[in-house]
Coordinates of C-alpha atoms in Angstrom, one line a residue:
M1 CA 14.6 -13.4 -4.5
K2 CA 14.8 -10.2 -2.5
L3 CA 12.2 -7.5 -2.2
Y4 CA 13.3 -4.0 -1.3
L5 CA 10.5 -2.0 0.2
Y6 CA 8.9 0.4 2.7
D7 CA 6.3 -1.0 5.1
H8 CA 3.9 1.9 4.9
C9 CA 4.0 2.1 1.1
P10 CA 0.8 0.8 -0.6
F11 CA 2.7 0.1 -3.8
C12 CA 5.1 -2.1 -1.9
V13 CA 2.1 -3.9 -0.3
R14 CA 1.1 -4.9 -3.9
A15 CA 4.5 -6.6 -4.3
R16 CA 4.3 -8.3 -0.9
M17 CA 0.8 -9.6 -1.6
I18 CA 1.7 -11.7 -4.6
F19 CA 4.4 -13.6 -2.7
G20 CA 1.9 -14.3 0.1
L21 CA -0.9 -15.3 -2.2
K22 CA 1.4 -17.6 -4.2
N23 CA 3.1 -18.9 -1.0
L24 CA 6.5 -18.2 -2.6
P25 CA 9.6 -17.4 -0.5
V26 CA 11.2 -13.9 -0.6
E27 CA 13.5 -11.9 1.6
N28 CA 11.9 -8.6 2.5
I29 CA 14.5 -5.9 3.0
Y30 CA 13.2 -2.6 4.4
L31 CA 15.3 0.4 3.4
L32 CA 15.6 3.5 5.4
D33 CA 13.7 6.4 3.9
N34 CA 16.9 8.5 3.6
D35 CA 18.7 5.7 1.8
V36 CA 19.0 7.2 -1.7
E37 CA 22.1 5.3 -2.7
T38 CA 20.8 1.7 -2.6
P39 CA 17.8 2.1 -5.0
T40 CA 19.7 4.5 -7.2
K41 CA 22.4 1.9 -7.7
M42 CA 19.8 -0.6 -8.7
I43 CA 17.5 1.3 -11.0
G44 CA 18.9 4.8 -11.3
R45 CA 16.5 6.6 -9.0
K46 CA 15.0 6.4 -5.5
M47 CA 11.8 4.4 -5.9
L48 CA 10.5 1.2 -4.2
P49 CA 9.4 -1.5 -4.4
I50 CA 12.3 -3.2 -6.3
L51 CA 12.5 -6.9 -6.8
E52 CA 16.0 -8.5 -7.1
K53 CA 15.5 -11.6 -9.2
D54 CA 17.4 -14.9 -8.6
N55 CA 19.6 -14.0 -11.6
G56 CA 20.6 -10.7 -10.0
E57 CA 18.4 -8.5 -12.3
Y58 CA 16.3 -5.7 -10.7
L59 CA 12.7 -5.1 -11.5
P60 CA 10.9 -2.0 -10.3
E61 CA 7.2 -1.0 -10.6
S62 CA 4.7 -2.7 -8.3
L63 CA 2.4 -4.2 -10.9
D64 CA 5.3 -5.4 -13.0
I65 CA 6.6 -7.2 -10.0
V66 CA 3.1 -8.7 -9.4
H67 CA 2.9 -10.0 -12.9
Y68 CA 6.4 -11.3 -13.0
V69 CA 6.0 -13.3 -9.8
D70 CA 2.5 -14.5 -10.8
Q71 CA 3.9 -16.2 -13.9
L72 CA 6.5 -18.2 -11.9
S73 CA 4.0 -20.8 -10.8
A74 CA 0.4 -21.9 -11.5
P75 CA -2.4 -21.0 -11.0
A76 CA -2.3 -17.4 -12.1
I77 CA -3.9 -14.9 -9.7
A78 CA -3.3 -11.4 -11.0
T79 CA -5.2 -12.1 -14.2
G80 CA -7.1 -9.8 -16.6
E81 CA -7.2 -6.0 -16.6
I82 CA -8.1 -3.8 -13.7
S83 CA -11.8 -3.2 -13.8
P84 CA -13.0 0.3 -14.8
E85 CA -15.0 0.5 -11.6
V86 CA -12.0 -0.2 -9.4
D87 CA -9.7 2.1 -11.5
Q88 CA -12.2 4.9 -11.1
W89 CA -12.7 4.3 -7.4
F90 CA -8.9 4.4 -6.8
K91 CA -8.6 7.7 -8.7
E92 CA -11.5 9.3 -6.8
V93 CA -10.5 8.0 -3.3
S94 CA -6.8 8.7 -3.4
G95 CA -6.8 12.3 -2.4
A96 CA -8.7 11.9 0.8
V97 CA -6.8 8.7 1.6
Y98 CA -3.4 10.3 1.4
K99 CA -4.5 13.2 3.5
L100 CA -5.8 10.8 6.2
V101 CA -2.9 8.4 6.3
V102 CA 0.3 10.3 5.5
P103 CA 0.3 12.4 8.8
R104 CA -0.4 9.2 10.7
F105 CA 2.4 7.3 8.9
T106 CA 4.9 10.0 10.1
Q107 CA 3.9 9.3 13.7
S108 CA 4.2 5.5 13.4
S109 CA 6.9 2.9 14.0
F110 CA 7.7 1.7 10.5
P111 CA 11.2 0.3 9.9
E112 CA 11.9 2.8 7.1
I113 CA 11.7 5.7 9.6
K114 CA 13.3 4.0 12.6
T115 CA 16.2 6.5 12.8
P116 CA 15.8 10.2 13.4
E117 CA 17.5 11.0 10.1
A118 CA 15.2 8.7 8.1
K119 CA 12.1 10.1 9.8
K120 CA 13.2 13.7 9.2
A121 CA 13.7 12.9 5.5
Y122 CA 10.3 11.3 5.2
I123 CA 8.5 14.1 7.0
E124 CA 10.3 16.8 4.9
R125 CA 9.3 15.1 1.7
E126 CA 5.7 14.7 2.6
E127 CA 5.5 18.3 3.9
K128 CA 6.6 19.4 0.4
R129 CA 3.5 17.6 -1.0
F130 CA 1.0 18.5 1.7
G131 CA 2.3 21.4 3.7
D132 CA 2.0 21.4 7.5
L133 CA 0.9 17.8 8.3
N134 CA -0.9 19.0 11.5
I135 CA -3.5 20.6 9.3
P136 CA -4.9 17.5 7.6
L137 CA -4.9 15.8 11.1
K138 CA -7.1 18.5 12.4
E139 CA -9.4 18.1 9.3
T140 CA -9.8 14.4 9.8
K141 CA -13.6 14.6 10.1
T142 CA -13.8 16.5 6.8
F143 CA -11.8 13.9 4.9
L144 CA -13.8 11.1 6.5
I145 CA -17.0 12.7 5.2
E146 CA -15.4 13.0 1.8
L147 CA -14.4 9.3 1.9
E148 CA -17.7 7.9 3.1
P149 CA -19.6 7.7 -0.3
H150 CA -16.6 6.0 -1.9
M151 CA -16.5 3.4 0.9
D152 CA -20.2 2.9 0.4
V153 CA -19.5 2.2 -3.3
L154 CA -16.8 -0.2 -2.4
D155 CA -19.0 -2.0 0.1
E156 CA -21.7 -2.6 -2.6
W157 CA -19.1 -3.7 -5.1
L158 CA -17.5 -6.2 -2.8
E159 CA -20.8 -7.6 -1.8
K160 CA -21.8 -8.3 -5.4
R161 CA -18.3 -9.5 -6.4
G162 CA -18.2 -12.6 -4.2
D163 CA -15.3 -14.6 -3.0
I164 CA -12.7 -14.3 -5.7
I165 CA -9.1 -12.9 -6.0
N166 CA -7.8 -11.2 -9.1
I167 CA -5.8 -8.1 -10.2
D168 CA -8.4 -5.7 -8.6
D169 CA -7.3 -6.9 -5.2
F170 CA -3.9 -5.5 -5.8
I171 CA -5.5 -2.0 -6.1
I172 CA -8.1 -2.3 -3.3
F173 CA -6.4 -4.0 -0.5
P174 CA -3.3 -1.7 -0.2
V175 CA -5.6 1.3 0.1
L176 CA -7.7 -0.3 2.8
R177 CA -4.5 -1.5 4.6
S178 CA -3.3 2.1 4.6
L179 CA -6.7 3.3 6.0
S180 CA -6.5 0.8 8.8
I181 CA -4.2 3.3 10.6
V182 CA -7.0 5.8 10.9
A183 CA -8.6 5.3 14.3
D184 CA -11.8 7.2 13.6
L185 CA -12.7 5.4 10.4
P186 CA -15.5 2.8 10.8
F187 CA -15.4 -0.1 8.3
S188 CA -18.5 -1.9 7.2
T189 CA -18.8 -5.6 8.0
T190 CA -18.3 -6.5 4.3
I191 CA -15.2 -4.3 4.0
L192 CA -13.7 -5.4 7.3
N193 CA -14.2 -9.1 6.4
Y194 CA -12.5 -8.5 3.1
M195 CA -9.6 -6.8 4.8
E196 CA -9.1 -9.6 7.3
K197 CA -9.4 -12.3 4.6
M198 CA -6.9 -10.6 2.3
S199 CA -4.5 -9.9 5.1
K200 CA -4.4 -13.5 6.1
A201 CA -4.2 -14.8 2.5
A202 CA -1.5 -12.4 1.4
N203 CA 0.4 -12.5 4.7
V204 CA 0.3 -8.7 5.0
E205 CA -0.6 -7.4 8.4
L206 CA -3.1 -4.6 8.9
L207 CA -2.3 -1.5 10.8
F208 CA -5.0 -1.4 13.4
D209 CA -2.4 -1.8 16.2
Q210 CA -0.9 1.6 15.1
A211 CA -4.2 3.4 14.5
K212 CA -4.2 7.0 15.5

């Protein structure tokens, strides 16, 4: 199987996780951000991740990929429904997370923006969403303050949850992996331990070495 993806993309991280957790082989193919033609040929639009199955069929949508790969071998990992607590946390935290990480993503060395043309395309698209990306960078402290109570909630939830892996991890870990690029963000011991454990289990590296 082949997995077409971007390194920075949290939805692509979900798809990468299931292969690591299940210890299944896959060829990761990182497309350039300005490559519209390749995904459009596959699924009719520019969107990643896309899984190319062994039979040549293409499957988009991160959680659809997770569930498809999960059923290929036992035991099942991504079981059950996303818990209401995690779903609500994700909705509440997303605004601050994107404003913290997107400007830093544009300054990083991901394979999808390794050419000047690809980087320009990515920056232009994100500026359409967020405006001048220097502004959220300057407002980092504000967004960190906004994020803090949500991280406290996650810390308590992870502490009570114990040492299990299920569908909720495909929501939580990609967000935390994205946040690992924020140099000024302190992680609690519980959250950091969780990040390191999931990173190793899923074979998805964290971004501390690119933190800004």
